[in-house]
């Protein structure tokens, strides 16, 4: 199953590959060169298909937990000052996505969308310290009565040239439901209450819509 954001791109690349095969078959007569070019075209198509895949995820809805919004690797767990919305200290958890990860962005909690804003910007590498403030990005805040407010921020990387954000203020967010898509490698930051109990570690691989990032600290 492929994500709707990739339908036009996949069709365009498929036409290019099929056209390339026909041209190669007619005009390239050196066997090893013809085979090499065909393999390159096929690998190119497979990479595009893999990037836009949209596998089903089995989200266990729990208002006491924050789930990962994306597939990738946890690269930041630290206390920071969040400048845009909260304007106070929060726990930041960042997940980095490589170009081969699924790039669907999912709601980390269910509730009401209380803030959603797009920011044009630069395309620094996603792990750059200033990427969360200077790169193209979107900020979405969802609130529910159990967990409070959770902010997730899509951040474009050096390869990502378009962020798609579906979240609108007053939308009803369903935990694990699609909130957006980022085209090519990038990062998503989560900003959580300071008393949150973090359930992941640095460099841990997580799955969007399934892996538990944090939960309410009931101690």
CSV table of C-alpha atoms in Angstrom, one decimal:
chain,number,residue,atom,x,y,z
A,1,UNK,CA,0.0,0.0,0.0
A,2,UNK,CA,1.4,3.4,-1.0
A,3,UNK,CA,0.7,6.8,0.5
A,4,UNK,CA,-1.5,9.2,-1.4
A,5,UNK,CA,1.3,11.8,-1.4
A,6,UNK,CA,3.4,9.5,-3.6
A,7,UNK,CA,0.8,8.5,-6.2
A,8,UNK,CA,1.8,11.1,-8.8
A,9,UNK,CA,5.5,10.7,-8.2
A,10,UNK,CA,5.3,6.9,-8.5
A,11,UNK,CA,3.4,7.1,-11.7
A,12,UNK,CA,5.9,9.6,-13.2
A,13,UNK,CA,8.9,7.5,-12.2
A,14,UNK,CA,7.2,4.4,-13.5
A,15,UNK,CA,6.7,6.1,-16.9
A,16,UNK,CA,10.4,7.1,-16.9
A,17,UNK,CA,11.5,3.5,-16.1
A,18,UNK,CA,9.3,1.9,-18.7
A,19,UNK,CA,10.4,4.5,-21.3
A,20,UNK,CA,14.0,4.0,-20.3
A,21,UNK,CA,13.7,0.2,-20.7
A,22,UNK,CA,12.3,0.6,-24.2
A,23,UNK,CA,15.0,3.1,-25.3
A,24,UNK,CA,17.8,0.8,-23.8
A,25,UNK,CA,16.3,-2.2,-25.6
A,26,UNK,CA,16.3,-0.4,-28.9
A,27,UNK,CA,19.6,1.6,-28.8
A,28,UNK,CA,22.0,-0.1,-26.3
A,29,UNK,CA,23.4,-3.3,-27.8
A,30,UNK,CA,26.2,-4.0,-25.4
A,31,UNK,CA,24.8,-6.7,-23.1
A,32,UNK,CA,26.6,-5.8,-19.9
A,33,UNK,CA,25.9,-2.0,-20.3
A,34,UNK,CA,22.2,-2.6,-21.1
A,35,UNK,CA,21.9,-4.9,-18.0
A,36,UNK,CA,23.6,-2.4,-15.8
A,37,UNK,CA,21.4,0.5,-16.8
A,38,UNK,CA,18.3,-1.6,-16.4
A,39,UNK,CA,19.3,-2.6,-12.9
A,40,UNK,CA,20.0,1.0,-12.0
A,41,UNK,CA,16.5,2.0,-13.2
A,42,UNK,CA,14.9,-0.8,-11.3
A,43,UNK,CA,16.8,0.0,-8.1
A,44,UNK,CA,15.7,3.7,-8.5
A,45,UNK,CA,12.0,2.6,-8.8
A,46,UNK,CA,12.2,0.3,-5.8
A,47,UNK,CA,13.7,3.0,-3.6
A,48,UNK,CA,10.8,5.4,-4.6
A,49,UNK,CA,8.2,2.7,-3.9
A,50,UNK,CA,9.8,1.9,-0.5
A,51,UNK,CA,9.9,5.6,0.5
A,52,UNK,CA,6.2,6.1,-0.2
A,53,UNK,CA,5.0,2.8,1.4
A,54,UNK,CA,2.3,3.2,4.0
A,55,UNK,CA,2.0,-0.1,6.0
A,56,UNK,CA,-0.8,-0.6,8.4
A,57,UNK,CA,0.0,0.0,12.0
A,58,UNK,CA,-1.8,-1.5,15.0
A,59,UNK,CA,-2.1,1.4,17.5
A,60,UNK,CA,-3.2,0.5,21.0
A,61,UNK,CA,-5.0,3.7,22.0
A,62,UNK,CA,-4.1,4.8,25.5
A,63,UNK,CA,-4.6,8.4,26.7
A,64,UNK,CA,-1.9,7.8,29.3
A,65,UNK,CA,0.8,7.2,26.7
A,66,UNK,CA,2.6,9.0,23.9
A,67,UNK,CA,3.5,6.9,20.9
A,68,UNK,CA,6.1,7.6,18.3
A,69,UNK,CA,4.8,9.8,15.5
A,70,UNK,CA,7.2,8.3,12.9
A,71,UNK,CA,9.6,5.4,12.2
A,72,UNK,CA,13.3,6.0,12.9
A,73,UNK,CA,15.9,6.3,15.6
A,74,UNK,CA,15.7,8.3,18.8
A,75,UNK,CA,18.5,10.8,18.6
A,76,UNK,CA,17.7,13.3,21.3
A,77,UNK,CA,16.3,13.0,24.9
A,78,UNK,CA,16.8,16.2,26.9
A,79,UNK,CA,15.3,19.0,28.8
A,80,UNK,CA,15.0,22.2,26.7
A,81,UNK,CA,13.2,25.5,26.6
A,82,UNK,CA,10.5,25.3,23.9
A,83,UNK,CA,10.2,28.8,22.4
A,84,UNK,CA,7.3,28.7,20.0
A,85,UNK,CA,4.3,27.5,21.9
A,86,UNK,CA,4.9,26.6,25.5
A,87,UNK,CA,7.6,29.2,26.2
A,88,UNK,CA,8.8,27.0,29.1
A,89,UNK,CA,11.0,24.0,29.7
A,90,UNK,CA,9.9,20.7,28.3
A,91,UNK,CA,11.3,17.2,27.7
A,92,UNK,CA,12.3,16.9,24.0
A,93,UNK,CA,12.4,13.5,22.3
A,94,UNK,CA,13.6,13.6,18.7
A,95,UNK,CA,13.3,10.8,16.1
A,96,UNK,CA,15.5,10.9,13.0
A,97,UNK,CA,14.2,9.3,9.8
A,98,UNK,CA,16.5,8.1,7.1
A,99,UNK,CA,15.3,8.1,3.4
A,100,UNK,CA,14.4,4.4,3.7
A,101,UNK,CA,12.1,4.8,6.7
A,102,UNK,CA,8.3,5.2,6.4
A,103,UNK,CA,7.7,8.9,6.3
A,104,UNK,CA,4.0,9.1,7.4
A,105,UNK,CA,3.6,11.3,10.5
A,106,UNK,CA,1.1,10.1,13.1
A,107,UNK,CA,-0.6,11.7,16.0
A,108,UNK,CA,1.4,10.8,19.2
A,109,UNK,CA,-1.7,11.3,21.4
A,110,UNK,CA,-5.4,11.6,20.8
A,111,UNK,CA,-7.4,14.7,21.6
A,112,UNK,CA,-8.1,18.1,20.2
A,113,UNK,CA,-5.7,20.0,17.9
A,114,UNK,CA,-5.2,23.3,19.6
A,115,UNK,CA,-2.3,24.7,17.5
A,116,UNK,CA,-1.0,24.1,14.0
A,117,UNK,CA,1.5,26.3,12.1
A,118,UNK,CA,3.7,26.0,9.1
A,119,UNK,CA,7.1,27.7,8.9
A,120,UNK,CA,9.1,28.1,5.7
A,121,UNK,CA,12.9,27.8,6.3
A,122,UNK,CA,16.2,26.3,5.4
A,123,UNK,CA,17.2,22.7,4.6
A,124,UNK,CA,20.0,22.0,7.1
A,125,UNK,CA,20.8,18.4,7.8
A,126,UNK,CA,18.1,17.1,10.2
A,127,UNK,CA,20.5,16.5,13.1
A,128,UNK,CA,21.9,20.0,13.0
A,129,UNK,CA,21.3,21.8,16.4
A,130,UNK,CA,19.5,24.7,14.7
A,131,UNK,CA,17.4,22.6,12.4
A,132,UNK,CA,14.4,22.7,14.8
A,133,UNK,CA,14.4,26.5,14.6
A,134,UNK,CA,15.7,27.4,11.1
A,135,UNK,CA,14.5,24.6,8.8
A,136,UNK,CA,11.2,24.3,7.1
A,137,UNK,CA,8.9,22.8,9.7
A,138,UNK,CA,5.4,22.5,11.1
A,139,UNK,CA,4.3,22.6,14.7
A,140,UNK,CA,1.2,20.8,15.9
A,141,UNK,CA,-0.1,20.7,19.5
A,142,UNK,CA,-2.7,18.1,20.6
A,143,UNK,CA,-4.4,18.2,24.0
A,144,UNK,CA,-6.4,15.7,26.0
A,145,UNK,CA,-7.6,15.7,29.6
A,146,UNK,CA,-5.4,12.8,30.7
A,147,UNK,CA,-2.0,13.8,29.3
A,148,UNK,CA,-2.3,17.5,28.7
A,149,UNK,CA,-0.6,19.1,25.7
A,150,UNK,CA,1.9,17.4,23.5
A,151,UNK,CA,3.7,19.2,20.7
A,152,UNK,CA,5.1,17.4,17.7
A,153,UNK,CA,7.2,19.2,15.1
A,154,UNK,CA,7.9,18.0,11.6
A,155,UNK,CA,11.4,19.2,10.5
A,156,UNK,CA,12.6,19.1,6.9
A,157,UNK,CA,16.1,17.7,6.3
A,158,UNK,CA,18.7,18.3,3.6
A,159,UNK,CA,16.8,16.1,1.2
A,160,UNK,CA,13.3,16.9,2.3
A,161,UNK,CA,11.8,19.6,0.2
A,162,UNK,CA,8.1,19.4,1.2
A,163,UNK,CA,6.3,18.9,4.5
A,164,UNK,CA,2.7,18.0,4.3
A,165,UNK,CA,0.6,18.8,7.4
A,166,UNK,CA,-3.0,17.6,7.7
A,167,UNK,CA,-3.7,18.9,11.2
A,168,UNK,CA,-6.0,21.9,11.6
A,169,UNK,CA,-7.0,23.7,14.8
A,170,UNK,CA,-10.2,22.1,16.3
A,171,UNK,CA,-9.7,18.8,14.5
A,172,UNK,CA,-10.3,15.7,16.6
A,173,UNK,CA,-6.9,13.9,16.6
A,174,UNK,CA,-7.0,10.1,16.8
A,175,UNK,CA,-3.9,8.6,18.4
A,176,UNK,CA,-1.9,6.8,15.6
A,177,UNK,CA,-3.9,8.5,12.9
A,178,UNK,CA,-2.2,10.4,10.0
A,179,UNK,CA,-1.2,14.0,10.8
A,180,UNK,CA,1.1,14.5,7.9
A,181,UNK,CA,3.9,13.4,5.6
A,182,UNK,CA,7.5,14.5,5.0
A,183,UNK,CA,9.1,13.8,1.6
A,184,UNK,CA,12.5,12.3,2.1
A,185,UNK,CA,14.9,12.2,5.1
A,186,UNK,CA,14.0,14.4,8.1
A,187,UNK,CA,13.1,14.5,11.8
A,188,UNK,CA,10.2,14.8,14.2
A,189,UNK,CA,10.6,16.4,17.7
A,190,UNK,CA,8.2,15.8,20.6
A,191,UNK,CA,7.9,18.2,23.5
A,192,UNK,CA,6.5,16.6,26.6
A,193,UNK,CA,5.7,17.7,30.2
A,194,UNK,CA,8.7,17.6,32.5
A,195,UNK,CA,7.1,14.9,34.7
A,196,UNK,CA,6.7,12.5,31.8
A,197,UNK,CA,8.1,9.0,32.2
A,198,UNK,CA,10.3,8.4,29.2
A,199,UNK,CA,10.1,4.8,27.9
A,200,UNK,CA,12.8,4.9,25.1
A,201,UNK,CA,16.6,5.3,25.1
A,202,UNK,CA,19.0,7.1,22.8
A,203,UNK,CA,19.7,5.2,19.5
A,204,UNK,CA,16.6,3.0,20.0
A,205,UNK,CA,14.7,2.3,16.8
A,206,UNK,CA,11.0,3.1,17.0
A,207,UNK,CA,7.9,2.4,14.8
A,208,UNK,CA,5.4,5.1,14.1
A,209,UNK,CA,1.9,4.5,15.6
A,210,UNK,CA,3.2,1.6,17.8
A,211,UNK,CA,6.3,2.3,19.9
A,212,UNK,CA,5.6,3.9,23.3
A,213,UNK,CA,7.8,7.0,23.7
A,214,UNK,CA,6.5,8.1,27.1
A,215,UNK,CA,3.7,7.7,29.6
A,216,UNK,CA,2.1,9.6,32.5
A,217,UNK,CA,4.2,9.4,35.6
A,218,UNK,CA,1.7,8.1,38.2
A,219,UNK,CA,4.3,7.6,41.0
